[in-house]
Amino acid sequence: MKKIINKVFSYKTTIIVVGLMFIAKFLGFVKNVFLAKYYGTSAISDSYQMAISIPMIVVGIVLYAYQAFTKGYYISEKNNRVNEYTSTFLNFISVILLVILLIVMFFSNYIIRLFAPGFNEEQFLYTSEFILPITIGTAFLVISNILAEYLRCKNSYIISQIAYLVINVIEIVTIFLAFYVNYIWLAYGYLIANFTYLVILVLLCVRKNFSYNFIFKKEEFKLFSKILIPIFLSSVITDINSMIDKMFASNCGMGIVSTLSYATNVKTVSLIIAAGILTVLFPKISKKFVEKNFKEFKKLITKSLLVIIGIYIPITIVFIMFSKEIVKIVYFRGAFDLDSLTKTSLCLKMYIIGIMGISIRDLYIKALYCMEKGKFVIVISVISVIVNIVLNIILFEKIGYVGLPLATSLAVWIIIPIIIGYYKRSVRKQEKIINY
């Protein structure tokens, strides 16, 4: 019993982070419950979901830049250059974000037509009103991700996760404002929530001795650029992959984009545990790799894999067996009718098939980023997109919109053996270099 208690306390930070992520996702659930209640699978709901998805693609080029930040942080820490490195990183990302915002500002109509070719005029007009404030909010989220990773590198995992809770609280409040005052508050709520989150993280980073400077240090730029570019490309490819379903869905008639989004939201809750494990794990494996401690590096990856498999087998079974009941509890009220319930629960079943695969894939991709194998991640991401598109075409023709989430799940499982095989070969090469 004492051994079990000690084991639990050794994972205390991970358990707390997972708990806080669960609270955040629960609040996200509450947000989507109200969104479904007031807007169901209407034109406004479709447009709002699409207006969030588009910036995740366009701004997605830098959304996951924090993954490039982490390893460079530990290298700069050894040389007492943390502030210079962090400032240069933030400045570089901010310049890219500014360019992206200008593109969205002047070419939003073309961008919407590209990503939602099947939208009617009503859906198009709503999306065009939503897209700019939501894109600005997404830009704030990018900067926040980097600052949150800075805190995690300082071992402040819990406080950065607590700060994230503010986003969903604000968005819940603004959904009420949108329904009772004006629908545009859906977009403004997203913007205000992410800006507030950014302000809180800035204050927390200052307390952790971060001192910002408007500088572009050459040595710091070199340090992160070789890691950053592959992450830029692979994250864009990954976001395009997630957008493919919505592009197909936009041609399926009113409400299908919302149906996929609601099913995705439920699926995302099931990924909280893996997200918590990887949030805590990434800085740790980055440090082990920088220290060339490959034994501990491999040990951390193997332990995490076993935990993921042990947790997600029963979760997958439960979600498949009770998908309709789960969706009914979460969404079945107000404008979310029986037809919406049936469609969403079917899509959820298809998405759930891939949740363990997503967790395993993300685990090994994190490891490959630490090993500076970004080029391979880009290649495998392209392969994943191609597989997803081919499966989408085949399954969409055979079983309609239900084939879209099924294609996404199958595409994940198809590429996992390739990723794991490449990871094992890469680790063996690194160990041989050290032994020589």
Short mmCIF file of C-alpha atoms in Angstrom, two decimals:
data_model
loop_
_atom_site.label_atom_id
_atom_site.label_comp_id
_atom_site.label_asym_id
_atom_site.label_seq_id
_atom_site.Cartn_x
_atom_site.Cartn_y
_atom_site.Cartn_z
CA MET A 1 0.00 0.00 0.00
CA LYS A 2 2.83 2.36 0.90
CA LYS A 3 4.50 1.57 -2.42
CA ILE A 4 1.31 2.43 -4.31
CA ILE A 5 0.95 5.75 -2.40
CA ASN A 6 4.57 6.66 -3.16
CA LYS A 7 4.00 5.80 -6.83
CA VAL A 8 0.94 8.06 -6.93
CA PHE A 9 2.88 10.95 -5.36
CA SER A 10 5.71 10.49 -7.88
CA TYR A 11 3.15 11.32 -10.58
CA LYS A 12 1.56 14.11 -8.52
CA THR A 13 2.26 16.89 -11.04
CA THR A 14 0.96 14.84 -13.96
CA ILE A 15 -2.22 13.93 -12.04
CA ILE A 16 -2.88 17.58 -11.07
CA VAL A 17 -2.23 18.77 -14.65
CA VAL A 18 -4.60 16.10 -16.01
CA GLY A 19 -7.17 17.17 -13.39
CA LEU A 20 -6.89 20.82 -14.41
CA MET A 21 -7.14 19.86 -18.08
CA PHE A 22 -10.27 17.90 -17.23
CA ILE A 23 -11.76 20.99 -15.54
CA ALA A 24 -10.82 23.09 -18.59
CA LYS A 25 -12.41 20.55 -20.93
CA PHE A 26 -15.47 20.33 -18.69
CA LEU A 27 -15.84 24.10 -18.99
CA GLY A 28 -15.32 23.69 -22.74
CA PHE A 29 -18.09 21.10 -22.63
CA VAL A 30 -20.37 23.55 -20.82
CA LYS A 31 -19.56 26.14 -23.49
CA ASN A 32 -20.46 23.72 -26.29
CA VAL A 33 -23.60 22.59 -24.45
CA PHE A 34 -24.85 26.19 -24.46
CA LEU A 35 -23.71 26.67 -28.06
CA ALA A 36 -25.66 23.55 -29.08
CA LYS A 37 -28.68 24.62 -26.99
CA TYR A 38 -28.94 28.10 -28.48
CA TYR A 39 -27.70 27.52 -32.03
CA GLY A 40 -27.95 23.74 -32.64
CA THR A 41 -26.68 22.88 -36.14
CA SER A 42 -27.72 26.23 -37.64
CA ALA A 43 -25.96 28.56 -40.11
CA ILE A 44 -24.52 30.62 -37.21
CA SER A 45 -23.13 27.50 -35.54
CA ASP A 46 -21.61 26.22 -38.81
CA SER A 47 -20.06 29.65 -39.48
CA TYR A 48 -18.65 30.01 -35.96
CA GLN A 49 -17.07 26.53 -36.08
CA MET A 50 -15.59 27.26 -39.51
CA ALA A 51 -14.35 30.71 -38.43
CA ILE A 52 -12.39 29.04 -35.62
CA SER A 53 -11.08 26.25 -37.87
CA ILE A 54 -9.74 28.58 -40.59
CA PRO A 55 -7.37 30.57 -38.30
CA MET A 56 -6.17 27.25 -36.85
CA ILE A 57 -5.00 26.46 -40.38
CA VAL A 58 -3.74 29.92 -41.37
CA VAL A 59 -2.20 30.75 -37.98
CA GLY A 60 -1.44 27.06 -37.45
CA ILE A 61 1.98 27.67 -38.99
CA VAL A 62 3.04 29.05 -35.60
CA LEU A 63 0.38 27.68 -33.24
CA TYR A 64 2.66 24.86 -32.05
CA ALA A 65 5.89 26.85 -32.13
CA TYR A 66 6.35 26.18 -28.40
CA GLN A 67 7.50 22.66 -29.36
CA ALA A 68 10.54 24.24 -31.03
CA PHE A 69 11.01 26.58 -28.07
CA THR A 70 11.54 23.91 -25.40
CA LYS A 71 14.79 22.24 -26.46
CA GLY A 72 16.41 25.59 -27.26
CA TYR A 73 15.41 26.86 -23.83
CA TYR A 74 17.47 24.19 -22.06
CA ILE A 75 20.47 24.87 -24.29
CA SER A 76 20.22 28.63 -23.66
CA GLU A 77 19.76 27.97 -19.93
CA LYS A 78 23.19 26.33 -19.82
CA ASN A 79 24.69 29.49 -21.30
CA ASN A 80 22.68 31.93 -19.13
CA ARG A 81 20.85 33.34 -22.17
CA VAL A 82 17.24 32.45 -21.36
CA ASN A 83 15.86 36.01 -21.62
CA GLU A 84 17.66 36.70 -24.90
CA TYR A 85 16.51 33.40 -26.36
CA THR A 86 12.87 33.81 -25.24
CA SER A 87 12.68 37.44 -26.44
CA THR A 88 14.15 36.60 -29.86
CA PHE A 89 11.78 33.67 -30.23
CA LEU A 90 8.72 35.77 -29.32
CA ASN A 91 9.78 38.61 -31.62
CA PHE A 92 10.27 36.31 -34.58
CA ILE A 93 6.87 34.63 -34.05
CA SER A 94 5.18 38.04 -33.62
CA VAL A 95 6.47 39.24 -37.00
CA ILE A 96 5.02 36.13 -38.69
CA LEU A 97 1.70 36.62 -36.89
CA LEU A 98 1.50 40.25 -38.03
CA VAL A 99 1.97 39.20 -41.66
CA ILE A 100 -0.72 36.51 -41.31
CA LEU A 101 -3.18 38.96 -39.73
CA LEU A 102 -2.71 41.40 -42.61
CA ILE A 103 -3.36 38.62 -45.13
CA VAL A 104 -6.57 37.60 -43.32
CA MET A 105 -7.66 41.24 -43.04
CA PHE A 106 -7.39 41.92 -46.77
CA PHE A 107 -8.17 38.51 -48.27
CA SER A 108 -10.69 36.98 -45.82
CA ASN A 109 -13.38 36.42 -48.48
CA TYR A 110 -11.02 34.44 -50.69
CA ILE A 111 -9.82 32.41 -47.71
CA ILE A 112 -13.38 31.52 -46.66
CA ARG A 113 -14.28 30.46 -50.22
CA LEU A 114 -11.17 28.26 -50.29
CA PHE A 115 -11.88 26.43 -47.01
CA ALA A 116 -15.70 26.37 -47.13
CA PRO A 117 -16.54 25.96 -50.83
CA GLY A 118 -19.99 24.52 -50.09
CA PHE A 119 -21.22 27.33 -47.82
CA ASN A 120 -24.32 29.22 -48.92
CA GLU A 121 -24.53 33.02 -48.85
CA GLU A 122 -25.90 33.18 -45.29
CA GLN A 123 -23.13 30.95 -43.91
CA PHE A 124 -20.52 32.91 -45.87
CA LEU A 125 -21.69 36.28 -44.46
CA TYR A 126 -21.65 35.04 -40.86
CA THR A 127 -18.18 33.54 -41.31
CA SER A 128 -16.83 36.77 -42.83
CA GLU A 129 -18.02 38.69 -39.74
CA PHE A 130 -16.48 36.18 -37.34
CA ILE A 131 -13.11 35.51 -38.95
CA LEU A 132 -11.03 38.64 -38.17
CA PRO A 133 -11.66 38.89 -34.39
CA ILE A 134 -11.23 35.13 -34.08
CA THR A 135 -7.94 35.25 -36.03
CA ILE A 136 -6.63 38.00 -33.72
CA GLY A 137 -7.66 35.88 -30.74
CA THR A 138 -5.81 32.88 -32.21
CA ALA A 139 -2.68 35.05 -32.60
CA PHE A 140 -2.89 35.88 -28.88
CA LEU A 141 -3.17 32.13 -28.20
CA VAL A 142 0.06 31.46 -30.13
CA ILE A 143 2.03 33.89 -27.94
CA SER A 144 0.33 32.45 -24.86
CA ASN A 145 1.42 28.91 -25.82
CA ILE A 146 5.06 30.00 -25.88
CA LEU A 147 4.81 31.80 -22.53
CA ALA A 148 3.04 28.77 -21.00
CA GLU A 149 5.89 26.55 -22.22
CA TYR A 150 8.40 28.99 -20.65
CA LEU A 151 6.59 28.46 -17.33
CA ARG A 152 6.64 24.68 -17.80
CA CYS A 153 10.39 24.82 -18.44
CA LYS A 154 10.56 26.60 -15.07
CA ASN A 155 8.65 23.62 -13.59
CA SER A 156 5.48 25.73 -13.21
CA TYR A 157 3.20 23.18 -14.87
CA ILE A 158 0.23 23.69 -12.57
CA ILE A 159 0.01 27.48 -12.50
CA SER A 160 0.13 27.76 -16.31
CA GLN A 161 -2.70 25.23 -16.56
CA ILE A 162 -4.80 27.09 -13.97
CA ALA A 163 -4.43 30.27 -16.05
CA TYR A 164 -5.90 28.46 -19.06
CA LEU A 165 -9.24 28.00 -17.27
CA VAL A 166 -10.05 31.67 -17.84
CA ILE A 167 -10.58 31.11 -21.59
CA ASN A 168 -13.64 28.87 -21.28
CA VAL A 169 -15.16 30.91 -18.44
CA ILE A 170 -15.12 34.06 -20.58
CA GLU A 171 -16.39 32.22 -23.67
CA ILE A 172 -19.34 30.79 -21.71
CA VAL A 173 -20.35 34.28 -20.57
CA THR A 174 -20.12 35.68 -24.11
CA ILE A 175 -22.31 32.88 -25.55
CA PHE A 176 -25.11 34.26 -23.36
CA LEU A 177 -24.29 37.77 -24.61
CA ALA A 178 -24.37 36.50 -28.20
CA PHE A 179 -27.80 34.93 -27.78
CA TYR A 180 -29.43 37.75 -25.85
CA VAL A 181 -27.61 40.77 -27.36
CA ASN A 182 -25.88 40.06 -30.70
CA TYR A 183 -24.40 36.91 -32.31
CA ILE A 184 -21.11 38.76 -33.04
CA TRP A 185 -20.23 38.29 -29.34
CA LEU A 186 -19.35 34.69 -30.22
CA ALA A 187 -16.28 36.06 -32.05
CA TYR A 188 -15.59 38.85 -29.55
CA GLY A 189 -15.75 36.35 -26.71
CA TYR A 190 -13.04 34.24 -28.33
CA LEU A 191 -10.87 37.34 -28.79
CA ILE A 192 -11.35 38.67 -25.23
CA ALA A 193 -10.77 35.22 -23.67
CA ASN A 194 -7.42 34.67 -25.40
CA PHE A 195 -6.27 38.23 -24.73
CA THR A 196 -7.04 37.84 -21.01
CA TYR A 197 -5.16 34.53 -20.94
CA LEU A 198 -2.14 36.24 -22.56
CA VAL A 199 -2.14 39.05 -19.99
CA ILE A 200 -2.23 36.57 -17.11
CA LEU A 201 0.69 34.56 -18.57
CA VAL A 202 2.77 37.71 -19.11
CA LEU A 203 2.36 38.59 -15.41
CA LEU A 204 3.26 35.03 -14.36
CA CYS A 205 6.37 34.99 -16.57
CA VAL A 206 7.54 38.31 -15.12
CA ARG A 207 7.24 36.74 -11.66
CA LYS A 208 9.48 33.92 -12.95
CA ASN A 209 12.20 36.47 -13.85
CA PHE A 210 11.43 36.80 -17.54
CA SER A 211 12.58 40.17 -18.87
CA TYR A 212 11.38 40.98 -22.39
CA ASN A 213 13.59 42.82 -24.91
CA PHE A 214 12.88 43.84 -28.47
CA ILE A 215 15.91 42.03 -29.91
CA PHE A 216 16.79 39.53 -32.63
CA LYS A 217 19.94 37.77 -31.44
CA LYS A 218 21.68 35.89 -34.23
CA GLU A 219 22.91 33.04 -32.04
CA GLU A 220 19.42 32.51 -30.57
CA PHE A 221 17.83 32.62 -34.01
CA LYS A 222 20.20 29.91 -35.23
CA LEU A 223 19.40 27.83 -32.17
CA PHE A 224 15.67 27.53 -32.80
CA SER A 225 15.40 28.02 -36.58
CA LYS A 226 16.50 24.50 -37.52
CA ILE A 227 13.86 23.03 -35.19
CA LEU A 228 11.19 25.65 -35.89
CA ILE A 229 10.85 25.32 -39.67
CA PRO A 230 9.99 21.57 -39.64
CA ILE A 231 7.45 22.22 -36.86
CA PHE A 232 5.93 25.07 -38.89
CA LEU A 233 5.47 22.81 -41.89
CA SER A 234 4.28 19.71 -40.04
CA SER A 235 1.79 21.69 -37.90
CA VAL A 236 0.32 23.30 -41.02
CA ILE A 237 0.01 19.88 -42.66
CA THR A 238 -1.62 18.45 -39.50
CA ASP A 239 -4.12 21.34 -39.37
CA ILE A 240 -4.89 20.91 -43.06
CA ASN A 241 -5.58 17.26 -42.31
CA SER A 242 -8.11 18.20 -39.62
CA MET A 243 -9.68 20.75 -41.98
CA ILE A 244 -10.22 18.25 -44.80
CA ASP A 245 -13.25 16.75 -43.01
CA LYS A 246 -14.86 20.18 -42.72
CA MET A 247 -14.18 20.99 -46.38
CA PHE A 248 -15.95 17.77 -47.41
CA ALA A 249 -18.67 18.42 -44.81
CA SER A 250 -19.38 21.92 -46.16
CA ASN A 251 -20.79 20.18 -49.25
CA CYS A 252 -23.13 17.93 -47.24
CA GLY A 253 -25.78 20.53 -46.43
CA MET A 254 -26.69 22.57 -43.38
CA GLY A 255 -25.46 21.37 -40.01
CA ILE A 256 -22.87 18.73 -40.94
CA VAL A 257 -19.90 21.02 -40.15
CA SER A 258 -21.40 21.59 -36.69
CA THR A 259 -22.09 17.85 -36.29
CA LEU A 260 -18.41 17.01 -36.87
CA SER A 261 -17.33 19.82 -34.53
CA TYR A 262 -19.62 18.63 -31.71
CA ALA A 263 -18.37 15.05 -32.11
CA THR A 264 -14.77 16.31 -32.15
CA ASN A 265 -15.37 18.21 -28.90
CA VAL A 266 -16.50 15.01 -27.15
CA LYS A 267 -13.54 13.11 -28.62
CA THR A 268 -11.16 15.81 -27.38
CA VAL A 269 -12.31 15.26 -23.79
CA SER A 270 -11.23 11.62 -24.08
CA LEU A 271 -7.74 12.84 -25.05
CA ILE A 272 -7.26 14.89 -21.85
CA ILE A 273 -5.24 12.20 -20.10
CA ALA A 274 -2.80 11.83 -23.00
CA ALA A 275 -2.55 15.62 -23.30
CA GLY A 276 -1.69 15.89 -19.60
CA ILE A 277 0.96 13.17 -19.85
CA LEU A 278 2.56 14.80 -22.92
CA THR A 279 2.39 18.30 -21.40
CA VAL A 280 4.50 17.19 -18.46
CA LEU A 281 6.62 14.74 -20.48
CA PHE A 282 7.85 17.03 -23.28
CA PRO A 283 10.11 19.33 -21.21
CA LYS A 284 11.45 16.26 -19.38
CA ILE A 285 12.41 14.28 -22.49
CA SER A 286 13.84 17.44 -24.09
CA LYS A 287 16.14 17.86 -21.09
CA LYS A 288 17.18 14.18 -21.13
CA PHE A 289 18.04 14.40 -24.82
CA VAL A 290 20.08 17.60 -24.38
CA GLU A 291 21.94 15.81 -21.55
CA LYS A 292 22.38 12.76 -23.86
CA ASN A 293 20.80 10.53 -21.22
CA PHE A 294 19.23 8.14 -23.75
CA LYS A 295 18.50 5.41 -21.22
CA GLU A 296 16.15 7.68 -19.26
CA PHE A 297 14.84 9.18 -22.50
CA LYS A 298 13.72 5.75 -23.76
CA LYS A 299 12.41 4.78 -20.33
CA LEU A 300 10.13 7.83 -20.19
CA ILE A 301 8.76 7.11 -23.67
CA THR A 302 8.12 3.40 -22.91
CA LYS A 303 6.40 4.17 -19.59
CA SER A 304 4.17 6.75 -21.24
CA LEU A 305 3.27 4.31 -24.04
CA LEU A 306 2.19 1.61 -21.55
CA VAL A 307 0.11 4.11 -19.59
CA ILE A 308 -1.61 5.34 -22.76
CA ILE A 309 -2.46 1.80 -23.93
CA GLY A 310 -3.71 0.78 -20.47
CA ILE A 311 -5.99 3.81 -20.20
CA TYR A 312 -7.34 4.10 -23.74
CA ILE A 313 -8.43 0.52 -24.41
CA PRO A 314 -11.30 0.71 -21.85
CA ILE A 315 -12.09 4.34 -22.77
CA THR A 316 -12.46 3.38 -26.45
CA ILE A 317 -14.80 0.48 -25.60
CA VAL A 318 -17.01 2.61 -23.32
CA PHE A 319 -17.30 5.50 -25.80
CA ILE A 320 -18.20 3.17 -28.69
CA MET A 321 -20.82 1.28 -26.64
CA PHE A 322 -22.45 4.39 -25.17
CA SER A 323 -21.81 7.08 -27.77
CA LYS A 324 -25.49 7.98 -28.15
CA GLU A 325 -26.03 8.21 -24.40
CA ILE A 326 -22.91 10.39 -23.99
CA VAL A 327 -23.98 12.80 -26.74
CA LYS A 328 -27.52 12.88 -25.33
CA ILE A 329 -26.28 13.87 -21.86
CA VAL A 330 -24.00 16.56 -23.26
CA TYR A 331 -25.99 18.18 -26.07
CA PHE A 332 -29.60 16.95 -26.29
CA ARG A 333 -31.55 20.09 -25.41
CA GLY A 334 -32.87 23.28 -27.03
CA ALA A 335 -32.07 23.56 -30.74
CA PHE A 336 -30.06 20.30 -30.65
CA ASP A 337 -32.78 17.87 -31.85
CA LEU A 338 -33.06 14.10 -32.40
CA ASP A 339 -31.59 14.30 -35.90
CA SER A 340 -28.54 16.18 -34.53
CA LEU A 341 -28.20 13.57 -31.77
CA THR A 342 -28.19 10.64 -34.22
CA LYS A 343 -25.68 12.23 -36.59
CA THR A 344 -23.32 13.41 -33.84
CA SER A 345 -23.27 10.04 -32.03
CA LEU A 346 -22.46 8.21 -35.29
CA CYS A 347 -19.57 10.59 -36.00
CA LEU A 348 -18.34 10.23 -32.42
CA LYS A 349 -18.11 6.44 -32.80
CA MET A 350 -15.95 6.87 -35.89
CA TYR A 351 -13.66 9.41 -34.23
CA ILE A 352 -13.25 7.31 -31.06
CA ILE A 353 -11.70 4.46 -33.08
CA GLY A 354 -8.63 6.66 -33.49
CA ILE A 355 -8.17 8.18 -30.00
CA MET A 356 -5.56 5.71 -28.77
CA GLY A 357 -3.77 6.01 -32.10
CA ILE A 358 -3.70 9.82 -31.82
CA SER A 359 -2.19 9.58 -28.32
CA ILE A 360 0.50 7.11 -29.43
CA ARG A 361 1.29 9.15 -32.55
CA ASP A 362 1.66 12.38 -30.55
CA LEU A 363 3.92 10.66 -28.01
CA TYR A 364 6.42 9.52 -30.67
CA ILE A 365 6.24 12.78 -32.61
CA LYS A 366 7.22 14.64 -29.41
CA ALA A 367 10.18 12.27 -29.08
CA LEU A 368 11.20 12.85 -32.72
CA TYR A 369 11.04 16.64 -32.28
CA CYS A 370 13.42 16.32 -29.34
CA MET A 371 15.76 14.33 -31.57
CA GLU A 372 15.60 17.01 -34.31
CA LYS A 373 13.87 14.64 -36.73
CA GLY A 374 11.48 17.32 -37.95
CA LYS A 375 12.01 16.46 -41.62
CA PHE A 376 10.67 12.97 -41.05
CA VAL A 377 7.66 14.41 -39.17
CA ILE A 378 6.92 16.60 -42.21
CA VAL A 379 7.12 13.60 -44.56
CA ILE A 380 4.88 11.43 -42.37
CA SER A 381 2.41 14.32 -41.98
CA VAL A 382 2.17 14.64 -45.77
CA ILE A 383 1.63 10.88 -46.06
CA SER A 384 -1.10 11.12 -43.40
CA VAL A 385 -2.90 13.88 -45.33
CA ILE A 386 -2.73 11.88 -48.58
CA VAL A 387 -4.05 8.74 -46.85
CA ASN A 388 -6.84 10.78 -45.21
CA ILE A 389 -7.87 12.37 -48.52
CA VAL A 390 -7.94 8.99 -50.32
CA LEU A 391 -9.94 7.40 -47.49
CA ASN A 392 -12.27 10.42 -47.36
CA ILE A 393 -13.06 10.08 -51.07
CA ILE A 394 -13.62 6.32 -50.85
CA LEU A 395 -15.62 6.28 -47.60
CA PHE A 396 -17.58 9.47 -48.32
CA GLU A 397 -18.82 7.87 -51.53
CA LYS A 398 -19.68 4.60 -49.75
CA ILE A 399 -21.26 5.76 -46.44
CA GLY A 400 -21.61 9.55 -46.72
CA TYR A 401 -20.56 12.05 -44.03
CA VAL A 402 -19.96 9.24 -41.47
CA GLY A 403 -16.99 8.16 -43.61
CA LEU A 404 -15.18 11.44 -42.91
CA PRO A 405 -14.41 10.84 -39.20
CA LEU A 406 -13.77 7.14 -39.92
CA ALA A 407 -11.18 8.11 -42.56
CA THR A 408 -9.47 10.40 -40.03
CA SER A 409 -9.20 7.57 -37.48
CA LEU A 410 -7.96 4.95 -39.96
CA ALA A 411 -5.34 7.36 -41.37
CA VAL A 412 -3.82 7.73 -37.88
CA TRP A 413 -3.49 3.97 -37.34
CA ILE A 414 -1.95 3.42 -40.78
CA ILE A 415 1.03 5.74 -40.11
CA ILE A 416 1.79 4.66 -36.51
CA PRO A 417 3.98 1.61 -37.38
CA ILE A 418 6.11 3.84 -39.65
CA ILE A 419 6.59 6.45 -36.89
CA ILE A 420 7.53 3.90 -34.21
CA GLY A 421 9.94 2.08 -36.55
CA TYR A 422 11.71 5.32 -37.44
CA TYR A 423 11.91 6.37 -33.77
CA LYS A 424 13.60 3.09 -32.79
CA ARG A 425 16.17 3.36 -35.59
CA SER A 426 16.92 6.98 -34.66
CA VAL A 427 17.50 6.14 -30.98
CA ARG A 428 19.85 3.28 -31.91
CA LYS A 429 21.88 5.65 -34.12
CA GLN A 430 22.17 8.21 -31.32
CA GLU A 431 23.34 5.53 -28.86
CA LYS A 432 25.98 4.29 -31.33
CA ILE A 433 27.34 7.82 -31.75
CA ILE A 434 27.68 8.21 -27.96
CA ASN A 435 29.34 4.79 -27.56
CA TYR A 436 31.92 5.64 -30.21
#
